[in-house]
């Protein structure tokens, strides 16, 4: 309460601020996430985002230089946390690559399905193919490369030639991101159950035999519990 | 040439018709596919679609009652041919369910990656969640059910309980549709190679052991060659 009343002393606001307790920048991102995924990106104006966030439009421009910058921040938020997990997992060479791949896929799916809005649905906007989103694309490419690095270190992955490895990596990464489509068609999935099932499926796609799955899943869960 | 000059006698056109040789309705769909996937659905007007198709706007309304009807037709075209293949494959009970699942996935991926535009990218538009697209959603649900039916008939699928079967079906169908995301990130994939690799991965997700894959792939290819 204190925070909210002290806020009112500062920058003037268009209307009562939502009671979410978020900082204004986060409030803008939350409002944009909702409007972009429900009304559509093209149909949403920065004015509408500002209103939803309880800010004047001019205040929104204090945090973002326009609608594309807001979209870029939302998209980067769907890949950057997973890339940090991936870097951590790639460096934990004492654990098996298979278990680390399981943990990466689980963590990535949990992120993609975790928030209140299906932000991955915005990946396919034509606007996202422009230079403005270069950082998002770079982080996503680095994330996919981490999948490829872990896959190459697995026993079945080590047997693949470069072309097959690249294609298998695309399929692994595609399987992970397909939860965006699964979530759209059926929003009722429990994110944790979907994450575990997708991570199991990722190991199957990697070529891990059925008899090793239960053990590798336990190892992967331990890696996640250890904060990887 | 004869067809084009005889066309000119009929319905008046806004401009020279493209030399594609398509019927006007197909011309509208091709123009809309290009504009929706490159400029965006919201940003594209029926006037722009008509101009691209070389028709007057009024002529476009002779074939479609608006932009949503065009989008619905495009979306249905991404699932209906695969549903027909699925019905054919489900009925071919003399072939193994694993090989039929391989063939369905291959055929579906080849359709999703086959045309000049990545129409699956339109699945995630917020507009597509409305009642107007009920037929598309129904056909897609029936297509997914065919994956589930074939999966349930496989040896590993028969061992799954109902909940696991539903989740595994979602993942199989998601893996197939993930080629939409793969194609967006890297348009250079050869559709046939991607289809074969995805169908292999689908059998892995289904739980088919590595040692059976090569045989089942050959059986699946024979089913496709036989026109399934």
Coordinates of C-alpha atoms in Angstrom, one line a residue:
Chain A
X1 CA 0.0 0.0 0.0
X2 CA 2.8 2.3 0.9
X3 CA 4.5 1.7 -2.4
X4 CA 1.3 2.5 -4.3
X5 CA 0.6 5.8 -2.5
X6 CA 4.2 6.9 -2.8
X7 CA 4.0 6.2 -6.5
X8 CA 1.1 8.5 -6.9
X9 CA 3.4 11.4 -5.8
X10 CA 5.7 10.9 -8.8
X11 CA 4.9 10.6 -12.5
X12 CA 1.3 11.5 -13.1
X13 CA -0.8 8.5 -14.2
X14 CA -3.8 8.4 -16.6
X15 CA -5.9 6.4 -14.3
X16 CA -5.8 4.3 -11.1
X17 CA -2.8 1.9 -11.3
X18 CA -3.7 -1.8 -11.3
X19 CA -3.2 -3.5 -7.9
X20 CA -0.7 -6.0 -9.3
X21 CA 2.2 -4.6 -7.3
X22 CA 4.4 -4.6 -10.5
X23 CA 6.8 -1.9 -11.4
X24 CA 5.5 0.3 -14.3
X25 CA 7.9 -1.3 -16.9
X26 CA 6.6 -4.8 -15.9
X27 CA 3.1 -3.5 -15.9
X28 CA 3.5 -2.4 -19.5
X29 CA 4.9 -5.9 -20.4
X30 CA 2.1 -7.7 -18.7
X31 CA -0.5 -5.5 -20.4
X32 CA 1.1 -5.9 -23.8
X33 CA 1.4 -9.7 -23.3
X34 CA -2.3 -9.9 -22.7
X35 CA -3.4 -7.6 -25.5
X36 CA -0.9 -8.9 -28.1
X37 CA -2.0 -12.5 -27.5
X38 CA -5.8 -11.8 -27.3
X39 CA -6.5 -8.9 -29.6
X40 CA -3.4 -9.3 -31.8
X41 CA -0.2 -7.4 -32.2
X42 CA -1.3 -5.3 -35.2
X43 CA -4.6 -4.4 -33.7
X44 CA -3.1 -3.2 -30.4
X45 CA -1.9 0.4 -30.0
X46 CA 0.6 1.7 -27.5
X47 CA -2.3 3.8 -26.2
X48 CA -4.3 0.7 -25.4
X49 CA -1.3 -0.9 -23.7
X50 CA -0.7 2.2 -21.6
X51 CA -4.3 2.4 -20.6
X52 CA -4.3 -1.3 -19.6
X53 CA -1.2 -0.7 -17.6
X54 CA -2.7 2.4 -15.9
X55 CA -0.1 4.7 -17.4
X56 CA -0.2 7.7 -19.6
X57 CA 1.0 7.0 -23.1
X58 CA 3.9 9.4 -22.6
X59 CA 5.0 7.4 -19.5
X60 CA 5.0 4.2 -21.5
X61 CA 7.5 5.9 -23.9
X62 CA 9.7 6.6 -20.9
X63 CA 10.2 2.8 -20.7
X64 CA 10.0 1.6 -24.3
X65 CA 10.5 3.5 -27.6
X66 CA 7.5 2.0 -29.2
X67 CA 5.4 -1.1 -29.8
X68 CA 8.2 -3.1 -31.4
X69 CA 10.5 -2.5 -28.4
X70 CA 7.8 -4.0 -26.1
X71 CA 7.3 -7.0 -28.4
X72 CA 11.1 -7.5 -28.5
X73 CA 11.3 -7.4 -24.7
X74 CA 8.5 -10.0 -24.4
X75 CA 10.1 -12.3 -27.0
X76 CA 13.5 -12.1 -25.4
X77 CA 11.9 -13.0 -22.1
X78 CA 10.8 -16.3 -23.6
X79 CA 14.3 -17.4 -24.5
X80 CA 16.9 -15.6 -22.3
X81 CA 16.1 -17.5 -19.1
X82 CA 16.3 -20.8 -20.9
X83 CA 19.7 -19.8 -22.4
X84 CA 21.0 -19.1 -18.9
X85 CA 19.8 -22.5 -17.8
X86 CA 21.4 -24.0 -20.9
X87 CA 24.8 -22.4 -20.3
X88 CA 24.7 -23.7 -16.7
X89 CA 23.8 -27.2 -17.9
X90 CA 26.4 -27.3 -20.7
X91 CA 29.1 -26.5 -18.1
X92 CA 28.0 -29.2 -15.7
X93 CA 30.1 -31.9 -17.4
X94 CA 30.1 -34.2 -14.4
X95 CA 26.4 -35.0 -15.2
X96 CA 25.4 -37.1 -18.2
X97 CA 24.5 -35.2 -21.3
X98 CA 21.3 -37.1 -21.6
X99 CA 20.1 -35.9 -18.1
X100 CA 21.2 -32.4 -18.9
X101 CA 19.2 -32.4 -22.1
X102 CA 16.2 -33.7 -20.2
X103 CA 16.6 -30.8 -17.7
X104 CA 17.0 -28.2 -20.4
X105 CA 13.9 -29.3 -22.3
X106 CA 11.9 -29.5 -19.0
X107 CA 13.0 -26.0 -18.0
X108 CA 12.4 -24.5 -21.4
X109 CA 8.9 -26.0 -21.6
X110 CA 8.1 -24.9 -18.1
X111 CA 9.1 -21.3 -19.1
X112 CA 7.1 -21.4 -22.4
X113 CA 4.0 -22.7 -20.6
X114 CA 4.5 -20.9 -17.3
X115 CA 3.2 -17.4 -17.8
X116 CA -0.4 -16.3 -18.0
X117 CA -0.1 -15.7 -21.8
X118 CA 1.2 -17.9 -24.6
X119 CA 3.9 -15.5 -25.7
X120 CA 5.4 -18.1 -28.1
X121 CA 2.4 -17.5 -30.3
X122 CA 4.0 -14.2 -31.2
X123 CA 7.0 -16.0 -32.7
X124 CA 5.1 -16.4 -36.0
X125 CA 4.2 -12.8 -36.5
X126 CA 5.6 -11.5 -39.8
X127 CA 6.9 -8.4 -38.0
X128 CA 9.3 -10.7 -36.0
X129 CA 11.3 -11.5 -39.1
X130 CA 12.6 -7.9 -39.3
X131 CA 16.0 -6.7 -38.1
X132 CA 14.4 -5.1 -35.0
X133 CA 14.2 -8.5 -33.5
X134 CA 17.8 -9.5 -34.2
X135 CA 18.6 -10.0 -30.4
X136 CA 15.7 -12.3 -29.9
X137 CA 16.7 -14.4 -33.0
X138 CA 20.3 -14.5 -31.8
X139 CA 19.4 -15.7 -28.3
X140 CA 17.1 -18.3 -29.8
X141 CA 19.8 -19.5 -32.1
X142 CA 22.2 -19.8 -29.2
X143 CA 19.6 -21.7 -27.2
X144 CA 19.2 -24.2 -30.1
X145 CA 22.9 -24.5 -30.3
X146 CA 23.0 -25.6 -26.7
X147 CA 20.5 -28.3 -27.4
X148 CA 22.8 -29.4 -30.3
X149 CA 25.8 -29.4 -28.1
X150 CA 24.2 -31.5 -25.4
X151 CA 22.7 -33.8 -28.1
X152 CA 26.1 -34.3 -29.7
X153 CA 27.6 -35.4 -26.4
X154 CA 24.9 -38.1 -25.8
X155 CA 25.8 -41.7 -26.8
X156 CA 23.3 -41.8 -29.8
X157 CA 24.1 -38.2 -30.8
X158 CA 27.8 -38.9 -31.0
X159 CA 27.1 -41.5 -33.7
X160 CA 25.4 -38.9 -36.0
X161 CA 27.1 -37.1 -38.9
X162 CA 27.0 -33.3 -38.9
X163 CA 23.9 -33.1 -41.2
X164 CA 21.9 -35.6 -39.2
X165 CA 22.9 -33.9 -36.0
X166 CA 21.7 -30.5 -37.3
X167 CA 18.4 -32.0 -38.4
X168 CA 17.9 -33.9 -35.1
X169 CA 18.7 -30.7 -33.2
X170 CA 16.0 -28.8 -35.2
X171 CA 13.5 -31.6 -34.4
X172 CA 14.4 -31.5 -30.7
X173 CA 14.1 -27.8 -30.5
X174 CA 10.9 -28.0 -32.6
X175 CA 9.5 -30.6 -30.2
X176 CA 10.2 -28.3 -27.3
X177 CA 8.6 -25.2 -28.9
X178 CA 5.6 -27.3 -30.1
X179 CA 4.2 -26.8 -26.6
X180 CA 3.3 -23.4 -27.9
X181 CA 0.9 -25.1 -30.4
X182 CA -0.2 -27.6 -27.8
X183 CA -1.0 -24.9 -25.3
X184 CA -3.0 -22.9 -27.9
X185 CA -5.1 -25.9 -28.8
X186 CA -5.6 -27.0 -25.2
X187 CA -4.8 -24.4 -22.5
X188 CA -5.7 -26.9 -19.8
X189 CA -2.4 -28.7 -19.6
X190 CA -0.5 -28.7 -16.3
X191 CA 2.9 -27.1 -17.3
X192 CA 4.9 -29.4 -15.1
X193 CA 3.3 -32.6 -16.4
X194 CA 3.7 -31.3 -20.0
X195 CA 7.4 -30.3 -19.3
X196 CA 8.2 -33.8 -18.0
X197 CA 6.4 -35.6 -20.9
X198 CA 8.1 -33.3 -23.4
X199 CA 11.5 -33.9 -21.9
X200 CA 11.0 -37.7 -22.0
X201 CA 10.0 -37.3 -25.6
X202 CA 13.1 -35.3 -26.3
X203 CA 15.3 -38.1 -25.1
X204 CA 13.4 -40.5 -27.3
X205 CA 13.9 -38.2 -30.3
X206 CA 17.6 -38.1 -29.3
X207 CA 17.7 -41.9 -29.7
X208 CA 17.9 -42.8 -26.0
X209 CA 16.7 -46.4 -25.5
X210 CA 13.5 -47.0 -23.4
X211 CA 15.4 -48.9 -20.7
X212 CA 17.5 -45.8 -19.8
X213 CA 14.7 -43.3 -19.7
X214 CA 13.5 -43.7 -16.0
X215 CA 17.1 -43.3 -14.7
X216 CA 17.9 -40.3 -16.9
X217 CA 14.6 -38.6 -15.9
X218 CA 15.6 -39.0 -12.2
X219 CA 19.0 -37.6 -12.9
X220 CA 17.5 -34.7 -14.9
X221 CA 15.1 -34.0 -12.0
X222 CA 18.0 -33.9 -9.6
X223 CA 19.8 -31.4 -11.8
X224 CA 16.7 -29.1 -11.8
X225 CA 16.3 -29.5 -8.0
X226 CA 20.0 -28.5 -7.6
X227 CA 19.1 -25.3 -9.3
X228 CA 20.4 -25.9 -12.8
Chain B
X1 CA -3.3 -18.7 -73.8
X2 CA -6.8 -19.5 -75.0
X3 CA -8.1 -19.8 -71.5
X4 CA -6.7 -16.4 -70.5
X5 CA -8.2 -14.6 -73.5
X6 CA -11.6 -16.3 -73.2
X7 CA -11.6 -15.2 -69.5
X8 CA -11.3 -11.6 -70.5
X9 CA -14.7 -11.8 -72.2
X10 CA -16.4 -12.6 -68.9
X11 CA -16.3 -10.8 -65.5
X12 CA -14.5 -7.5 -65.8
X13 CA -11.2 -7.4 -64.0
X14 CA -9.5 -4.6 -62.2
X15 CA -6.2 -5.2 -64.0
X16 CA -4.3 -7.7 -66.1
X17 CA -4.8 -11.1 -64.5
X18 CA -1.6 -12.8 -63.3
X19 CA -0.2 -15.5 -65.6
X20 CA -0.4 -18.2 -63.0
X21 CA -3.1 -20.1 -64.9
X22 CA -5.2 -20.4 -61.6
X23 CA -8.9 -20.1 -61.4
X24 CA -10.0 -16.8 -59.8
X25 CA -10.9 -18.4 -56.5
X26 CA -7.5 -20.1 -56.3
X27 CA -5.9 -16.8 -57.3
X28 CA -7.6 -15.1 -54.3
X29 CA -6.3 -17.9 -52.0
X30 CA -2.8 -17.7 -53.4
X31 CA -2.7 -13.9 -53.1
X32 CA -4.1 -14.0 -49.5
X33 CA -1.6 -16.7 -48.5
X34 CA 1.2 -14.5 -49.6
X35 CA -0.1 -11.3 -48.0
X36 CA -1.3 -12.9 -44.8
X37 CA 2.1 -14.5 -44.2
X38 CA 4.3 -11.6 -45.2
X39 CA 2.4 -8.5 -44.3
X40 CA 0.2 -10.0 -41.6
X41 CA -3.5 -10.9 -41.5
X42 CA -4.7 -7.8 -39.7
X43 CA -2.7 -5.5 -41.9
X44 CA -4.1 -7.0 -45.1
X45 CA -7.3 -5.7 -46.6
X46 CA -9.6 -7.6 -49.0
X47 CA -8.9 -4.8 -51.5
X48 CA -5.2 -5.6 -51.3
X49 CA -5.9 -9.3 -51.8
X50 CA -8.2 -8.6 -54.8
X51 CA -5.5 -6.3 -56.4
X52 CA -2.9 -8.9 -55.9
X53 CA -5.2 -11.5 -57.5
X54 CA -5.9 -9.2 -60.4
X55 CA -9.6 -9.0 -59.5
X56 CA -12.0 -6.2 -58.6
X57 CA -12.9 -6.2 -54.9
X58 CA -16.5 -6.9 -55.8
X59 CA -15.4 -10.0 -57.7
X60 CA -13.5 -11.3 -54.7
X61 CA -16.8 -11.1 -52.8
X62 CA -18.3 -13.3 -55.4
X63 CA -16.1 -16.1 -54.1
X64 CA -15.6 -15.3 -50.4
X65 CA -17.9 -13.3 -48.1
X66 CA -14.9 -11.6 -46.5
X67 CA -11.4 -11.8 -45.1
X68 CA -12.2 -14.4 -42.4
X69 CA -13.8 -16.7 -45.0
X70 CA -10.5 -16.5 -47.0
X71 CA -8.5 -17.3 -43.9
X72 CA -10.8 -20.2 -43.0
X73 CA -10.4 -21.7 -46.5
X74 CA -6.6 -21.4 -46.2
X75 CA -6.5 -23.0 -42.8
X76 CA -8.8 -25.8 -43.8
X77 CA -6.5 -26.5 -46.7
X78 CA -3.7 -27.2 -44.3
X79 CA -5.5 -30.0 -42.5
X80 CA -8.2 -31.5 -44.8
X81 CA -5.9 -33.3 -47.2
X82 CA -4.0 -34.8 -44.2
X83 CA -7.3 -36.0 -42.7
X84 CA -8.2 -37.7 -45.9
X85 CA -4.8 -39.5 -45.9
X86 CA -5.4 -40.3 -42.2
X87 CA -8.8 -41.9 -42.9
X88 CA -7.3 -44.0 -45.7
X89 CA -4.4 -45.1 -43.5
X90 CA -6.6 -45.9 -40.4
X91 CA -8.6 -48.3 -42.7
X92 CA -5.6 -50.1 -44.1
X93 CA -5.5 -52.6 -41.2
X94 CA -3.3 -55.1 -43.1
X95 CA -0.3 -52.7 -42.6
X96 CA 1.4 -52.3 -39.3
X97 CA 0.1 -49.3 -37.2
X98 CA 3.7 -48.1 -36.8
X99 CA 4.2 -47.9 -40.6
X100 CA 0.9 -46.2 -41.0
X101 CA 1.8 -43.6 -38.3
X102 CA 5.1 -43.0 -40.1
X103 CA 3.2 -42.5 -43.4
X104 CA 0.7 -40.1 -41.8
X105 CA 3.3 -38.0 -40.2
X106 CA 5.4 -37.9 -43.4
X107 CA 2.4 -36.9 -45.5
X108 CA 1.2 -34.2 -43.0
X109 CA 4.7 -32.6 -42.8
X110 CA 5.0 -32.7 -46.6
X111 CA 1.7 -30.8 -46.8
X112 CA 2.7 -28.3 -44.1
X113 CA 6.0 -27.6 -45.8
X114 CA 5.0 -28.0 -49.4
X115 CA 3.3 -24.8 -50.5
X116 CA 5.1 -21.6 -51.2
X117 CA 3.8 -20.0 -47.9
X118 CA 4.0 -21.2 -44.3
X119 CA 0.3 -21.2 -43.7
X120 CA 0.6 -23.0 -40.4
X121 CA 2.0 -19.7 -39.1
X122 CA -1.6 -18.4 -39.2
X123 CA -2.7 -21.0 -36.7
X124 CA -1.6 -18.8 -33.8
X125 CA -3.5 -15.7 -34.8
X126 CA -5.9 -14.6 -32.0
X127 CA -8.7 -14.4 -34.6
X128 CA -8.5 -18.1 -35.3
X129 CA -9.8 -18.8 -31.8
X130 CA -13.3 -17.5 -32.8
X131 CA -16.4 -19.6 -33.8
X132 CA -15.8 -18.6 -37.4
X133 CA -13.0 -21.1 -37.6
X134 CA -15.0 -24.0 -36.0
X135 CA -14.6 -26.2 -39.1
X136 CA -10.9 -25.8 -39.2
X137 CA -10.7 -26.7 -35.5
X138 CA -13.0 -29.7 -35.9
X139 CA -10.9 -31.1 -38.8
X140 CA -7.7 -30.5 -36.9
X141 CA -9.1 -32.3 -33.8
X142 CA -10.2 -35.2 -36.1
X143 CA -6.7 -35.4 -37.6
X144 CA -5.1 -35.5 -34.1
X145 CA -7.6 -38.2 -33.2
X146 CA -6.3 -40.3 -36.2
X147 CA -2.8 -39.9 -34.8
X148 CA -4.1 -41.1 -31.5
X149 CA -5.9 -44.1 -33.0
X150 CA -2.8 -45.3 -34.9
X151 CA -0.6 -44.7 -31.8
X152 CA -3.0 -46.7 -29.6
X153 CA -2.7 -49.6 -32.1
X154 CA 1.1 -49.7 -32.0
X155 CA 2.9 -52.1 -29.6
X156 CA 4.2 -49.4 -27.3
X157 CA 1.1 -47.3 -27.5
X158 CA -1.1 -50.3 -26.5
X159 CA 0.7 -50.3 -23.1
X160 CA -0.2 -46.7 -22.3
X161 CA -3.2 -45.8 -20.1
X162 CA -5.7 -43.3 -21.4
X163 CA -4.1 -40.2 -19.9
X164 CA -0.6 -41.1 -21.1
X165 CA -2.0 -41.9 -24.5
X166 CA -3.7 -38.5 -24.8
X167 CA -0.5 -36.7 -23.7
X168 CA 1.7 -38.8 -26.1
X169 CA -0.8 -38.0 -28.9
X170 CA -0.5 -34.3 -28.2
X171 CA 3.3 -34.6 -28.4
X172 CA 3.2 -36.6 -31.6
X173 CA 0.9 -34.1 -33.2
X174 CA 2.9 -31.2 -31.8
X175 CA 6.1 -32.7 -33.2
X176 CA 4.5 -32.9 -36.6
X177 CA 3.2 -29.3 -36.5
X178 CA 6.5 -28.0 -35.1
X179 CA 7.7 -28.1 -38.7
X180 CA 5.8 -24.8 -38.9
X181 CA 8.2 -23.3 -36.4
X182 CA 11.3 -25.0 -38.0
X183 CA 10.3 -23.7 -41.4
X184 CA 9.9 -20.2 -40.1
X185 CA 13.3 -20.2 -38.5
X186 CA 15.0 -21.9 -41.5
X187 CA 13.1 -21.8 -44.8
X188 CA 15.8 -23.7 -46.5
X189 CA 14.8 -27.3 -45.4
X190 CA 14.0 -29.8 -48.1
X191 CA 10.3 -30.7 -47.4
X192 CA 10.9 -34.4 -48.2
X193 CA 14.0 -34.8 -46.0
X194 CA 12.3 -32.9 -43.2
X195 CA 9.2 -35.1 -43.6
X196 CA 11.2 -38.3 -43.4
X197 CA 13.2 -37.1 -40.4
X198 CA 10.0 -36.0 -38.6
X199 CA 8.3 -39.3 -39.3
X200 CA 11.3 -41.2 -37.8
X201 CA 11.2 -38.9 -34.8
X202 CA 7.4 -39.5 -34.5
X203 CA 8.0 -43.3 -34.2
X204 CA 10.7 -42.6 -31.6
X205 CA 8.3 -40.5 -29.6
X206 CA 5.7 -43.3 -29.9
X207 CA 8.3 -45.6 -28.2
X208 CA 9.3 -47.7 -31.2
X209 CA 12.7 -49.2 -30.6
X210 CA 15.7 -48.1 -32.7
X211 CA 16.2 -51.6 -34.2
X212 CA 12.7 -51.6 -35.8
X213 CA 12.9 -48.1 -37.3
X214 CA 14.5 -48.8 -40.7
X215 CA 12.0 -51.6 -41.5
X216 CA 9.0 -49.5 -40.4
X217 CA 10.3 -46.5 -42.5
X218 CA 10.5 -48.8 -45.6
X219 CA 6.9 -50.0 -44.9
X220 CA 5.8 -46.5 -44.4
X221 CA 7.4 -45.4 -47.7
X222 CA 5.7 -48.3 -49.5
X223 CA 2.3 -47.2 -48.1
X224 CA 2.9 -43.7 -49.4
X225 CA 4.1 -45.0 -52.8
X226 CA 0.9 -47.1 -52.9
X227 CA -1.1 -43.8 -52.7
X228 CA -2.2 -43.8 -49.1

